Coordinates of C-alpha atoms and ligand atoms in Angstrom, one line a residue:
Chain A
M1 CA 16.7 -17.2 21.8
G2 CA 20.4 -17.8 22.3
R3 CA 21.5 -14.2 22.5
S4 CA 18.9 -13.1 25.0
E5 CA 19.8 -16.0 27.1
R6 CA 23.2 -14.3 27.7
L7 CA 21.4 -11.6 29.7
S8 CA 19.6 -14.0 32.0
E9 CA 22.8 -16.0 32.5
L10 CA 24.8 -13.1 33.6
R11 CA 25.8 -13.6 37.3
P12 CA 27.4 -11.3 39.8
G13 CA 31.1 -11.0 39.0
D14 CA 30.7 -11.5 35.3
G15 CA 31.2 -7.8 34.6
P16 CA 29.0 -4.7 34.4
M17 CA 25.3 -5.3 34.1
V18 CA 24.6 -1.8 32.9
I19 CA 27.0 0.7 31.1
F20 CA 25.9 4.2 30.1
D21 CA 28.6 5.9 28.0
G22 CA 28.0 9.5 27.2
V23 CA 24.3 9.1 27.0
T24 CA 22.1 12.0 26.1
M25 CA 18.4 11.8 25.7
E26 CA 16.7 14.7 24.1
Y27 CA 12.9 14.4 23.9
A28 CA 12.8 17.7 22.0
P29 CA 15.4 20.4 21.6
D30 CA 14.1 22.1 24.8
A31 CA 13.3 18.9 26.7
V32 CA 16.4 17.1 27.8
G33 CA 15.9 13.9 29.8
L34 CA 19.5 12.9 30.3
D35 CA 22.6 15.0 29.5
D36 CA 25.9 13.1 28.8
L37 CA 25.5 10.5 31.5
T38 CA 28.4 8.0 32.0
L39 CA 28.2 5.3 34.6
S40 CA 28.3 1.6 35.1
I41 CA 26.5 -0.8 37.4
E42 CA 28.1 -4.2 38.3
S43 CA 26.1 -7.4 38.4
G44 CA 24.6 -8.1 41.8
E45 CA 24.7 -4.4 42.9
F46 CA 21.9 -2.6 44.7
V47 CA 21.7 1.0 43.4
F48 CA 19.4 3.9 44.4
M49 CA 18.8 6.5 41.7
V50 CA 17.9 9.8 43.4
G51 CA 17.2 13.3 42.3
P52 CA 14.4 15.9 42.2
S53 CA 11.3 15.4 40.1
G54 CA 12.3 15.8 36.4
S55 CA 15.9 15.0 37.0
G56 CA 15.9 12.0 34.6
K57 CA 15.3 8.9 36.7
S58 CA 12.5 7.5 34.6
T59 CA 14.3 8.4 31.4
F60 CA 17.3 6.3 32.6
I61 CA 14.9 3.4 33.2
K62 CA 13.1 3.8 29.9
L63 CA 16.4 3.7 28.1
L64 CA 17.3 0.4 29.9
I65 CA 14.3 -1.4 28.6
R66 CA 14.5 0.4 25.2
E67 CA 11.1 2.0 25.6
I68 CA 13.0 5.0 24.1
E69 CA 16.4 5.2 22.3
A70 CA 19.3 7.5 23.3
T71 CA 19.9 10.5 21.1
K72 CA 23.7 10.2 21.7
G73 CA 26.0 7.7 23.4
T74 CA 25.6 4.0 24.0
V75 CA 23.5 2.0 26.5
T76 CA 24.8 -1.5 27.2
V77 CA 22.8 -4.0 29.2
G78 CA 24.1 -7.5 30.0
G79 CA 26.8 -7.0 27.4
R80 CA 24.4 -6.0 24.6
N81 CA 24.5 -2.6 23.0
L82 CA 20.9 -1.6 22.8
A83 CA 21.5 0.8 19.8
G84 CA 22.4 -2.1 17.6
M85 CA 19.6 -4.3 18.8
R86 CA 17.1 -5.4 16.2
R87 CA 13.5 -4.4 16.9
N88 CA 12.3 -8.0 17.0
R89 CA 14.9 -8.7 19.8
V90 CA 13.5 -6.1 22.1
P91 CA 10.8 -8.3 23.6
Y92 CA 13.5 -10.8 24.7
L93 CA 15.5 -8.0 26.3
R94 CA 12.4 -6.9 28.2
R95 CA 11.7 -10.4 29.4
A96 CA 15.2 -10.7 30.8
I97 CA 14.7 -7.5 32.8
G98 CA 12.0 -7.1 35.4
C99 CA 10.6 -3.7 35.6
V100 CA 8.3 -2.1 38.2
F101 CA 6.8 0.9 36.5
Q102 CA 6.2 4.2 38.2
D103 CA 2.5 3.9 37.2
Y104 CA 2.4 0.1 37.9
A105 CA 1.3 -0.6 34.3
L106 CA -1.1 -3.4 35.2
L107 CA -3.5 -4.8 32.6
P108 CA -6.8 -3.3 33.7
G109 CA -9.3 -6.1 32.8
R110 CA -7.3 -8.9 34.4
S111 CA -7.1 -10.3 37.9
V112 CA -4.0 -10.1 40.0
S113 CA -3.0 -13.6 39.2
D114 CA -3.7 -13.1 35.4
N115 CA -1.5 -10.0 35.4
V116 CA 1.4 -11.9 36.9
A117 CA 0.7 -14.9 34.7
Y118 CA 0.9 -12.7 31.5
A119 CA 4.6 -12.1 32.1
L120 CA 5.1 -15.9 32.1
Q121 CA 2.7 -16.6 29.2
V122 CA 4.8 -14.2 27.1
T123 CA 7.8 -16.4 27.6
G124 CA 6.0 -19.5 26.6
E125 CA 5.7 -20.9 30.1
S126 CA 3.5 -24.0 30.4
P127 CA 0.1 -23.8 32.2
R128 CA 1.5 -26.1 34.8
G129 CA 4.5 -23.9 35.4
I130 CA 2.2 -20.9 35.6
R131 CA -0.1 -22.6 38.2
R132 CA 2.9 -23.3 40.3
K133 CA 4.8 -20.0 40.0
V134 CA 2.0 -17.4 40.3
P135 CA 0.7 -18.3 43.7
E136 CA 4.3 -18.7 44.9
I137 CA 5.3 -15.1 44.0
L138 CA 2.0 -13.7 45.2
G139 CA 2.7 -15.3 48.5
L140 CA 6.1 -13.6 48.5
V141 CA 4.6 -10.1 48.1
G142 CA 1.8 -10.9 50.5
L143 CA -1.1 -10.9 48.0
A144 CA -2.0 -14.6 48.2
E145 CA -5.6 -13.7 49.4
M146 CA -6.2 -11.2 46.5
S147 CA -5.3 -13.2 43.5
D148 CA -8.8 -12.9 41.9
R149 CA -9.2 -9.1 42.4
L150 CA -9.0 -6.7 39.5
P151 CA -6.4 -3.9 39.7
D152 CA -9.1 -1.2 40.3
E153 CA -10.2 -3.2 43.3
L154 CA -6.8 -2.8 44.9
S155 CA -5.1 0.0 46.9
G156 CA -2.1 1.8 45.4
G157 CA 0.3 -0.2 47.6
E158 CA -1.3 -3.5 46.6
Q159 CA -1.1 -2.6 42.9
Q160 CA 2.5 -1.7 43.5
R161 CA 3.1 -5.2 44.8
V162 CA 1.4 -6.9 41.9
S163 CA 3.7 -4.9 39.7
I164 CA 6.7 -6.2 41.7
A165 CA 5.4 -9.7 41.6
R166 CA 5.1 -9.5 37.8
A167 CA 8.6 -8.0 37.4
F168 CA 10.1 -10.8 39.5
V169 CA 8.1 -13.8 38.5
N170 CA 10.6 -14.7 35.7
H171 CA 13.5 -14.3 38.1
P172 CA 15.3 -11.7 36.0
R173 CA 19.0 -11.0 36.6
L174 CA 18.2 -7.3 36.5
L175 CA 15.3 -5.8 38.4
I176 CA 14.4 -2.1 37.9
A177 CA 11.9 -0.3 40.1
D178 CA 10.7 3.2 39.4
E179 CA 9.6 4.7 42.7
P180 CA 8.2 1.5 44.0
T181 CA 7.5 3.1 47.4
G182 CA 6.1 6.4 46.1
N183 CA 2.9 7.4 47.9
L184 CA 3.1 4.5 50.3
D185 CA 2.8 4.5 54.0
P186 CA 6.1 3.9 55.9
D187 CA 5.2 0.3 56.9
T188 CA 4.3 -0.8 53.4
S189 CA 7.4 1.0 52.0
I190 CA 9.6 -1.0 54.4
G191 CA 7.9 -4.2 53.4
I192 CA 8.6 -3.5 49.7
M193 CA 12.1 -2.4 50.5
Q194 CA 12.8 -5.7 52.4
L195 CA 11.4 -7.6 49.4
L196 CA 13.7 -5.9 47.0
Y197 CA 16.6 -6.4 49.3
R198 CA 15.9 -10.1 49.6
I199 CA 15.6 -10.3 45.8
N200 CA 19.0 -8.6 45.5
R201 CA 20.5 -11.1 48.0
T202 CA 19.6 -13.9 45.5
G203 CA 22.1 -12.3 43.1
T204 CA 19.7 -10.1 41.2
T205 CA 20.9 -6.6 40.3
V206 CA 18.5 -4.1 41.6
I207 CA 18.1 -0.5 40.4
M208 CA 15.6 1.6 42.3
A209 CA 14.6 5.2 41.5
T210 CA 13.2 6.9 44.6
H211 CA 12.5 10.1 46.5
D212 CA 12.4 8.3 49.8
R213 CA 15.1 10.0 51.8
E214 CA 14.6 8.0 54.9
M215 CA 14.8 4.7 53.1
V216 CA 18.0 5.5 51.3
D217 CA 19.6 6.8 54.4
K218 CA 18.7 3.6 56.3
M219 CA 19.9 1.2 53.6
Q220 CA 23.4 2.6 53.1
M221 CA 23.7 1.4 49.5
R222 CA 25.3 2.9 46.4
V223 CA 23.5 6.2 45.5
I224 CA 23.5 7.8 42.1
A225 CA 22.2 11.3 42.1
L226 CA 20.9 13.1 39.0
E227 CA 20.0 16.7 38.5
H228 CA 18.7 18.2 35.3
G229 CA 19.7 14.9 33.6
R230 CA 23.3 15.2 34.8
L231 CA 25.2 12.9 37.2
V232 CA 25.9 15.0 40.3
R233 CA 27.0 12.2 42.7
D234 CA 27.9 8.5 42.6
Q235 CA 28.8 7.2 46.0
R236 CA 28.9 3.8 47.8
Q237 CA 27.3 3.2 51.2
A238 CA 25.8 6.6 50.9
R239 CA 22.9 8.7 52.1
Y240 CA 20.2 10.5 50.1
A241 CA 21.9 13.8 50.3
S242 CA 25.6 14.4 50.3
V243 CA 27.1 15.2 53.7
E244 CA 29.7 17.9 53.5
Chain B
M1 CA 2.6 -21.0 19.3
R2 CA -0.1 -22.1 21.6
P3 CA -3.5 -21.8 19.8
R4 CA -5.5 -22.6 22.9
F5 CA -4.0 -19.7 24.8
F6 CA -4.6 -17.3 21.9
I7 CA -8.2 -18.5 21.4
A8 CA -8.8 -18.1 25.1
E9 CA -7.4 -14.5 25.0
A10 CA -9.6 -13.7 22.0
L11 CA -12.7 -15.0 23.8
R12 CA -11.8 -13.0 26.9
S13 CA -11.4 -9.9 24.8
I14 CA -14.8 -10.5 23.0
R15 CA -16.5 -10.8 26.4
A16 CA -14.7 -7.8 27.8
N17 CA -15.6 -5.6 24.8
A18 CA -19.1 -7.0 24.1
A19 CA -20.4 -3.8 22.6
I20 CA -17.6 -3.4 20.1
S21 CA -17.6 -7.1 19.2
T22 CA -21.3 -6.8 18.5
A23 CA -20.7 -3.8 16.3
A24 CA -18.0 -5.6 14.3
T25 CA -20.2 -8.6 13.9
V26 CA -23.2 -6.5 12.7
T27 CA -20.9 -4.7 10.3
V28 CA -19.8 -8.0 8.7
L29 CA -23.4 -9.2 8.8
I30 CA -24.5 -6.2 6.6
A31 CA -21.6 -6.4 4.2
V32 CA -21.8 -10.1 3.7
F33 CA -25.6 -9.9 3.3
I34 CA -25.3 -7.4 0.5
L35 CA -22.5 -9.5 -1.1
G36 CA -24.6 -12.7 -0.7
A37 CA -27.6 -11.1 -2.3
F38 CA -25.5 -9.6 -5.1
I39 CA -23.4 -12.6 -6.2
P40 CA -26.2 -14.9 -7.3
S41 CA -28.1 -12.0 -9.0
F42 CA -24.9 -11.1 -10.8
L43 CA -24.3 -14.7 -11.8
Y44 CA -27.9 -15.0 -13.0
V45 CA -27.7 -12.0 -15.2
Q46 CA -24.3 -13.0 -16.5
S47 CA -25.4 -16.5 -17.4
T48 CA -28.5 -15.2 -19.1
V49 CA -26.4 -13.0 -21.2
D50 CA -24.1 -15.8 -21.9
A51 CA -26.9 -18.0 -23.0
Q52 CA -28.0 -15.3 -25.5
K53 CA -24.5 -15.0 -26.7
E54 CA -24.6 -18.7 -27.6
K55 CA -27.5 -17.9 -30.0
V56 CA -25.7 -15.3 -32.1
D57 CA -25.4 -17.0 -35.4
I58 CA -24.4 -16.1 -39.0
N59 CA -26.3 -17.1 -42.1
V60 CA -24.3 -17.4 -45.3
F61 CA -26.9 -17.5 -48.1
I62 CA -26.0 -19.5 -51.2
S63 CA -26.9 -18.3 -54.6
D64 CA -29.4 -20.5 -56.5
S65 CA -26.9 -20.5 -59.4
A66 CA -24.0 -21.7 -57.5
T67 CA -22.4 -25.0 -58.6
V68 CA -21.9 -28.0 -56.4
Q69 CA -18.1 -27.4 -56.6
Q70 CA -18.5 -23.8 -55.4
V71 CA -20.7 -24.9 -52.5
N72 CA -18.2 -27.6 -51.6
G73 CA -15.5 -25.0 -51.8
L74 CA -17.4 -22.7 -49.4
S75 CA -18.0 -25.6 -47.1
S76 CA -14.2 -26.4 -47.0
N77 CA -13.5 -22.7 -46.4
L78 CA -15.7 -22.9 -43.3
T79 CA -14.0 -26.1 -42.2
G80 CA -10.8 -24.2 -42.5
L81 CA -12.1 -21.4 -40.3
Q82 CA -13.3 -24.1 -37.8
E83 CA -9.8 -25.5 -37.7
Q84 CA -8.5 -22.0 -37.0
G85 CA -10.8 -21.9 -34.1
L86 CA -13.0 -19.0 -35.4
V87 CA -16.0 -21.2 -36.1
R88 CA -17.5 -23.4 -33.4
E89 CA -19.8 -25.4 -35.8
F90 CA -21.7 -24.9 -39.0
T91 CA -24.6 -26.7 -40.7
F92 CA -25.8 -26.8 -44.3
V93 CA -29.4 -25.8 -44.7
S94 CA -30.8 -26.9 -48.1
K95 CA -33.6 -25.1 -49.9
D96 CA -36.0 -27.9 -48.8
D97 CA -34.8 -27.6 -45.1
A98 CA -35.4 -23.8 -45.2
L99 CA -38.9 -24.3 -46.6
A100 CA -39.7 -27.0 -44.1
D101 CA -38.5 -24.7 -41.3
L102 CA -40.6 -21.9 -42.6
R103 CA -43.6 -24.1 -42.9
Q104 CA -43.2 -25.1 -39.2
R105 CA -43.0 -21.5 -38.1
L106 CA -46.1 -20.3 -40.1
R107 CA -49.4 -20.3 -38.5
D108 CA -51.1 -21.1 -41.8
P109 CA -48.6 -23.1 -43.9
S110 CA -51.2 -23.5 -46.7
I111 CA -50.1 -20.3 -48.3
L112 CA -46.8 -22.0 -49.2
E113 CA -48.7 -24.4 -51.4
E114 CA -49.5 -21.5 -53.7
L115 CA -45.9 -20.9 -54.5
P116 CA -44.8 -22.0 -58.0
S117 CA -41.3 -22.9 -56.8
N118 CA -39.2 -22.7 -53.6
P119 CA -38.1 -19.1 -53.3
L120 CA -35.9 -19.7 -50.2
P121 CA -32.1 -19.9 -50.7
A122 CA -29.9 -22.6 -49.3
S123 CA -27.5 -21.4 -46.6
F124 CA -24.8 -22.3 -44.1
N125 CA -25.8 -21.6 -40.6
V126 CA -22.5 -20.7 -38.8
L127 CA -22.0 -20.5 -35.0
P128 CA -18.9 -18.4 -34.2
A129 CA -16.6 -19.7 -31.5
D130 CA -16.7 -16.2 -30.0
P131 CA -19.5 -13.9 -31.0
E132 CA -17.1 -11.0 -30.9
Q133 CA -15.3 -12.4 -33.9
S134 CA -18.4 -12.6 -36.1
E135 CA -17.3 -9.7 -38.3
Q136 CA -14.1 -11.5 -39.0
I137 CA -15.9 -14.6 -40.2
V138 CA -18.2 -12.5 -42.4
A139 CA -15.2 -10.8 -44.0
E140 CA -13.7 -14.3 -44.7
V141 CA -16.6 -15.7 -46.6
E142 CA -18.7 -12.8 -48.1
D143 CA -16.7 -12.6 -51.3
H144 CA -17.0 -16.3 -52.1
P145 CA -18.6 -16.9 -55.5
A146 CA -21.1 -19.3 -54.0
V147 CA -22.6 -16.6 -51.9
D148 CA -25.8 -15.0 -53.1
E149 CA -25.0 -11.5 -54.3
E150 CA -28.2 -9.9 -53.0
L151 CA -28.7 -11.7 -49.7
G152 CA -25.0 -12.1 -48.9
V153 CA -24.0 -12.9 -45.4
R154 CA -26.2 -11.9 -42.5
F155 CA -25.9 -11.7 -38.8
A156 CA -27.8 -9.7 -36.3
A157 CA -24.9 -7.2 -36.0
D158 CA -26.9 -4.7 -33.9
T159 CA -28.3 -7.2 -31.5
A160 CA -25.0 -9.0 -31.2
D161 CA -23.2 -5.7 -30.5
R162 CA -25.6 -4.5 -27.9
L163 CA -25.7 -7.9 -26.3
L164 CA -21.9 -8.0 -26.2
T165 CA -21.6 -4.5 -24.8
A166 CA -24.2 -5.4 -22.1
A167 CA -22.3 -8.5 -21.3
R168 CA -19.0 -6.6 -20.8
I169 CA -20.6 -3.9 -18.7
I170 CA -22.4 -6.4 -16.5
Q171 CA -19.2 -8.3 -16.1
W172 CA -17.0 -5.4 -15.1
A173 CA -19.5 -3.5 -13.1
G174 CA -20.3 -6.7 -11.2
L175 CA -16.7 -7.4 -10.5
A176 CA -16.0 -3.8 -9.5
L177 CA -19.0 -3.8 -7.2
I178 CA -17.9 -7.1 -5.5
G179 CA -14.5 -5.6 -5.1
I180 CA -15.8 -2.4 -3.6
L181 CA -18.0 -4.3 -1.3
L182 CA -15.1 -6.4 -0.1
I183 CA -12.8 -3.4 0.4
A184 CA -15.6 -1.5 2.2
S185 CA -16.2 -4.3 4.6
V186 CA -12.5 -4.6 5.3
L187 CA -12.4 -0.9 6.1
L188 CA -15.6 -1.0 8.1
I189 CA -14.5 -3.9 10.3
G190 CA -11.0 -2.3 10.5
N191 CA -12.6 0.8 11.7
T192 CA -14.6 -1.0 14.3
I193 CA -11.6 -2.9 15.5
R194 CA -9.6 0.3 15.6
L195 CA -12.1 1.5 18.2
S196 CA -11.6 -1.6 20.2
I197 CA -7.8 -1.3 19.9
F198 CA -7.8 2.4 20.6
A199 CA -9.7 1.8 23.8
R200 CA -7.0 -0.8 24.7
R201 CA -3.9 0.9 23.4
R202 CA -2.5 1.2 27.0
E203 CA -3.1 -2.5 27.3
V204 CA -1.2 -3.2 24.1
E205 CA 1.6 -0.9 25.4
V206 CA 1.9 -2.7 28.7
M207 CA 2.0 -6.1 26.9
K208 CA 4.9 -4.8 24.9
L209 CA 6.6 -3.4 28.0
V210 CA 6.6 -6.8 29.7
G211 CA 8.1 -8.5 26.7
A212 CA 5.3 -9.7 24.4
T213 CA 6.3 -10.0 20.8
N214 CA 4.1 -8.4 18.1
W215 CA 2.6 -11.7 17.0
F216 CA 1.9 -12.7 20.6
I217 CA -0.3 -9.6 20.9
R218 CA -1.6 -9.8 17.3
W219 CA -2.9 -13.4 17.3
P220 CA -5.7 -12.9 19.8
F221 CA -6.8 -9.8 17.9
V222 CA -6.7 -11.6 14.6
I223 CA -8.7 -14.5 16.0
E224 CA -11.2 -12.1 17.5
G225 CA -11.6 -10.5 14.1
V226 CA -12.0 -13.9 12.5
L227 CA -14.6 -15.0 15.0
C228 CA -16.6 -11.8 14.6
G229 CA -16.3 -12.2 10.8
I230 CA -17.5 -15.8 10.8
A231 CA -20.3 -15.0 13.2
G232 CA -21.5 -12.1 11.1
A233 CA -21.2 -14.1 7.9
A234 CA -23.1 -17.0 9.4
L235 CA -25.9 -14.8 10.5
A236 CA -26.0 -13.2 7.0
V237 CA -26.2 -16.7 5.5
V238 CA -29.1 -17.6 7.8
L239 CA -30.9 -14.4 6.8
L240 CA -30.2 -15.1 3.1
L241 CA -31.5 -18.6 3.4
V242 CA -34.7 -17.4 5.1
I243 CA -35.2 -14.9 2.3
K244 CA -34.4 -17.5 -0.4
L245 CA -36.9 -20.0 1.0
A246 CA -39.6 -17.5 1.8
V247 CA -39.4 -15.2 -1.2
V248 CA -37.2 -16.2 -4.1
D249 CA -38.1 -19.9 -4.4
A250 CA -41.8 -19.0 -4.2
W251 CA -41.4 -16.3 -6.8
I252 CA -39.6 -18.7 -9.1
A253 CA -42.3 -21.3 -8.7
D254 CA -45.0 -18.7 -9.5
A255 CA -43.2 -17.2 -12.4
D256 CA -44.0 -18.4 -15.9
S257 CA -42.0 -21.1 -17.6
A258 CA -39.9 -18.6 -19.5
L259 CA -38.2 -17.6 -16.3
T260 CA -37.9 -21.0 -14.6
R261 CA -36.8 -22.9 -17.7
N262 CA -33.8 -20.8 -18.1
D263 CA -30.5 -22.6 -18.1
A264 CA -29.0 -19.7 -16.1
A265 CA -26.7 -21.5 -13.7
T266 CA -26.2 -19.4 -10.7
I267 CA -24.4 -20.7 -7.6
G268 CA -25.5 -23.5 -5.3
F269 CA -26.5 -22.1 -1.9
V270 CA -24.1 -24.3 0.0
W271 CA -21.2 -23.0 -2.1
L272 CA -22.4 -19.5 -1.6
A273 CA -22.6 -20.0 2.1
V274 CA -19.1 -21.5 2.3
L275 CA -17.8 -18.6 0.1
L276 CA -19.4 -16.0 2.3
V277 CA -18.3 -17.4 5.6
A278 CA -14.8 -17.7 4.2
A279 CA -15.0 -14.1 3.0
G280 CA -16.2 -13.0 6.5
A281 CA -13.2 -14.8 8.1
V282 CA -10.7 -13.2 5.7
V283 CA -12.3 -9.8 6.1
G284 CA -12.1 -10.1 9.9
A285 CA -8.5 -11.2 9.9
L286 CA -7.4 -8.5 7.5
G287 CA -9.4 -5.8 9.3
S288 CA -7.8 -6.5 12.7
G289 CA -4.3 -7.5 11.4
I290 CA -4.0 -4.3 9.4
T291 CA -5.4 -2.0 12.0
L292 CA -3.2 -3.3 14.8
R293 CA 0.0 -2.5 12.9
R294 CA -0.1 1.1 13.9
F295 CA -0.4 0.3 17.6
L296 CA 2.4 -2.1 17.8
R297 CA 5.3 0.4 17.4
V298 CA 6.2 0.8 21.1
Ligands
ATP1 N1 7.9 12.0 26.6 C1 8.6 13.2 27.0 N2 8.6 14.2 26.1 C2 9.2 15.4 26.5 N3 9.9 15.5 27.6 C3 9.9 14.5 28.5 C4 9.2 13.3 28.2 N4 9.4 12.4 29.2 C5 10.2 13.1 30.1 N5 10.5 14.4 29.7 C6 11.3 15.4 30.4 O1 12.5 14.8 30.7 C7 12.9 15.3 32.0 C8 13.2 14.0 32.8 O2 12.0 13.3 33.1 P1 11.9 12.0 33.9 O3 10.6 11.4 33.7 O4 13.1 11.1 33.6 O5 12.1 12.6 35.4 P2 12.1 11.8 36.8 O6 13.4 12.0 37.4 O7 11.6 10.4 36.6 O8 11.0 12.6 37.6 P3 9.9 12.1 38.7 O9 10.7 11.9 39.9 O10 8.9 13.2 38.8 O11 9.3 10.8 38.2 C9 11.8 16.1 32.5 O12 12.2 17.5 32.3 C10 10.6 15.8 31.7 O13 9.8 16.9 31.5
MG2 MG1 9.9 9.3 37.1

C-alpha cells in the first residue's frame, strides 16, 4: 500500500497534483480524443475544464484514473507516472482519486447507502467505520432521507449527488467531476457547486468538466478550455468564454 | 480478506439473480446426477472384471514319466519366477488330487470306478501376478523336461485376452467419460455464469472504476459458483439416494445369489456423496473463476 499512500498524503503546496506532458489520445486513427496536451494542475486548485461536446474533457478524466492509456506523452498524478504503473496498482490509484462520472455509474441493484458504502468496502474499511461515515456524507449532500432508495427510484440530480457522495467518502486529495451539474436545474446546480467548493476548501484538488457557462463565470476560477482535443486557453480567475 | 463480506455479497447476488442462480444449480444437479449414477456402475463393472482376472490361471501338466528330481526342478523354476514377481502363487496338484477333484465335479462319479488306472496327469496350478504376463510364464516353463509333451502348458488364452481387452476398454472409456462429464459441467456452469456476469458487466466495470481489485470482485462470484455447485450436487445426491433406496437396493435383494454374492466392491454411498458435493463445489468455483477473467480487464 505504501506507494499509493503517497497520493493521498499529497497536500496543497507539495507540487503539481496532475501533469500532462504532450499527451495524445487516439481512440482510432480518425478518432482523436486529445491532441498533444501539456498542462499542470497544482495541489489544492479548483479547475474548470470547458469546451464543446467532443472536445476531450471526458478523455482527459479517463486518462487520470487510467480507464484508458495515452497513445503518446506522459500522465503524472500525485507524482506517479501512470504509464509505468503496474496493472494491479491501478485500483489503489482509483481509490486515492474521487471521481464523479458523467453517467453517475451507480451500482443498479444497491441502495443509496450501499452504493456509497461500496467505495469504503473496497478499501477494507470496517463495518463500524462504514456505519459512521455513510450517513455523514449522505447528510452532506442532502440525501439523508433517501439512503434506502435504489438508484432508479431517484431523480437525475439525486443520482448525481449519490455519485458525489461516493467520490468523496474516502476524502480523496483529488476529486474529479465530469459534468456534475449537467441537466440539472439552476438551484440544484448551485447546491452541487457549493458542495464542490466546500470540498476544495478542505484542501482537495477539484477538477470539474462542465458546459455550465453561468456557473463558470460566477466562480471566477482557473479555466482550461479544450477544442478538438487541443488546449486553446488556460487562464486564472477566468470566465467560460475568453473576453477580447 | 473479509469472508463475511464476500459471502454476504454472494448471497445478495444469488437473490438478485434468482433465475440465473437456479439455472446454474439445475445445471450442476444434472451433471452431478449423471456422474453419481455413472461412478458406481463403472466401479461395479470394473471390479467384476478384476475379480474374473484373478481367476485366470495356468496349468502346467506333468508327464507321468517325469522323475521326482525333474518335478522338483520345475517346482524350483516356478519358485524362481515367483521371486521375480511374475508368479503370485502356485500349487502342486497330484494325480490323486486331480482325480478327487474330477470326482467331485461329476454328477455320477461311479463311472470313474471303471477305470483301470488314474488317467489324469499331475500338474502345477499357477496364478500369475499379472494375467497380462501369462504368455511369458508359459514360455519360461513349457520346454522343461518334466512337462507332458502332449498336454503341455495350458491357459485360457482366448478368454484371458478378451477379458483383459474388455478390462482395458472399460477402464479407459470410463475414465474418459468421467473426464468429459466433468469438463462439460465446468463449461455448462461457466456458460450459465457468463450469462449472469454479462448481465452485470456494467456493474463489474463500475466496481473497477471505484477501485475494487480483481479479487475483491471475483470472490463473491466464486463463492456464488461454489454455493450453486454445492446446492446442485446436494440435490443430486438426495435424488440418487432416493433412487438407490427405492430401486437399486430392492433390485439387488430380488436378484439371484449370483449377483448379490459378488465381491464387486463399488463405493460407499457416503463417500460418493462427499465426492460429488466436492466435485460440485470445484466445478462451481472453476466455472465462475474462469468465466470472470474476461470481464475484469477494465
Ligand atoms: N471510446 C471511444 N472510441 C472512439 N472515439 C471516442 C471514444 N471516446 C471518445 N471518443 C471521441 O473522442 C473525442 C473526445 O470525446 P470526449 O468524450 O472526451 O468529449 P467530451 O469533451 O467529454 O464531450 P461531452 O461534453 O459531450 O461529454 C470525441 O470526438 C469522441 O467522439
Ligand atoms: Mg464528456
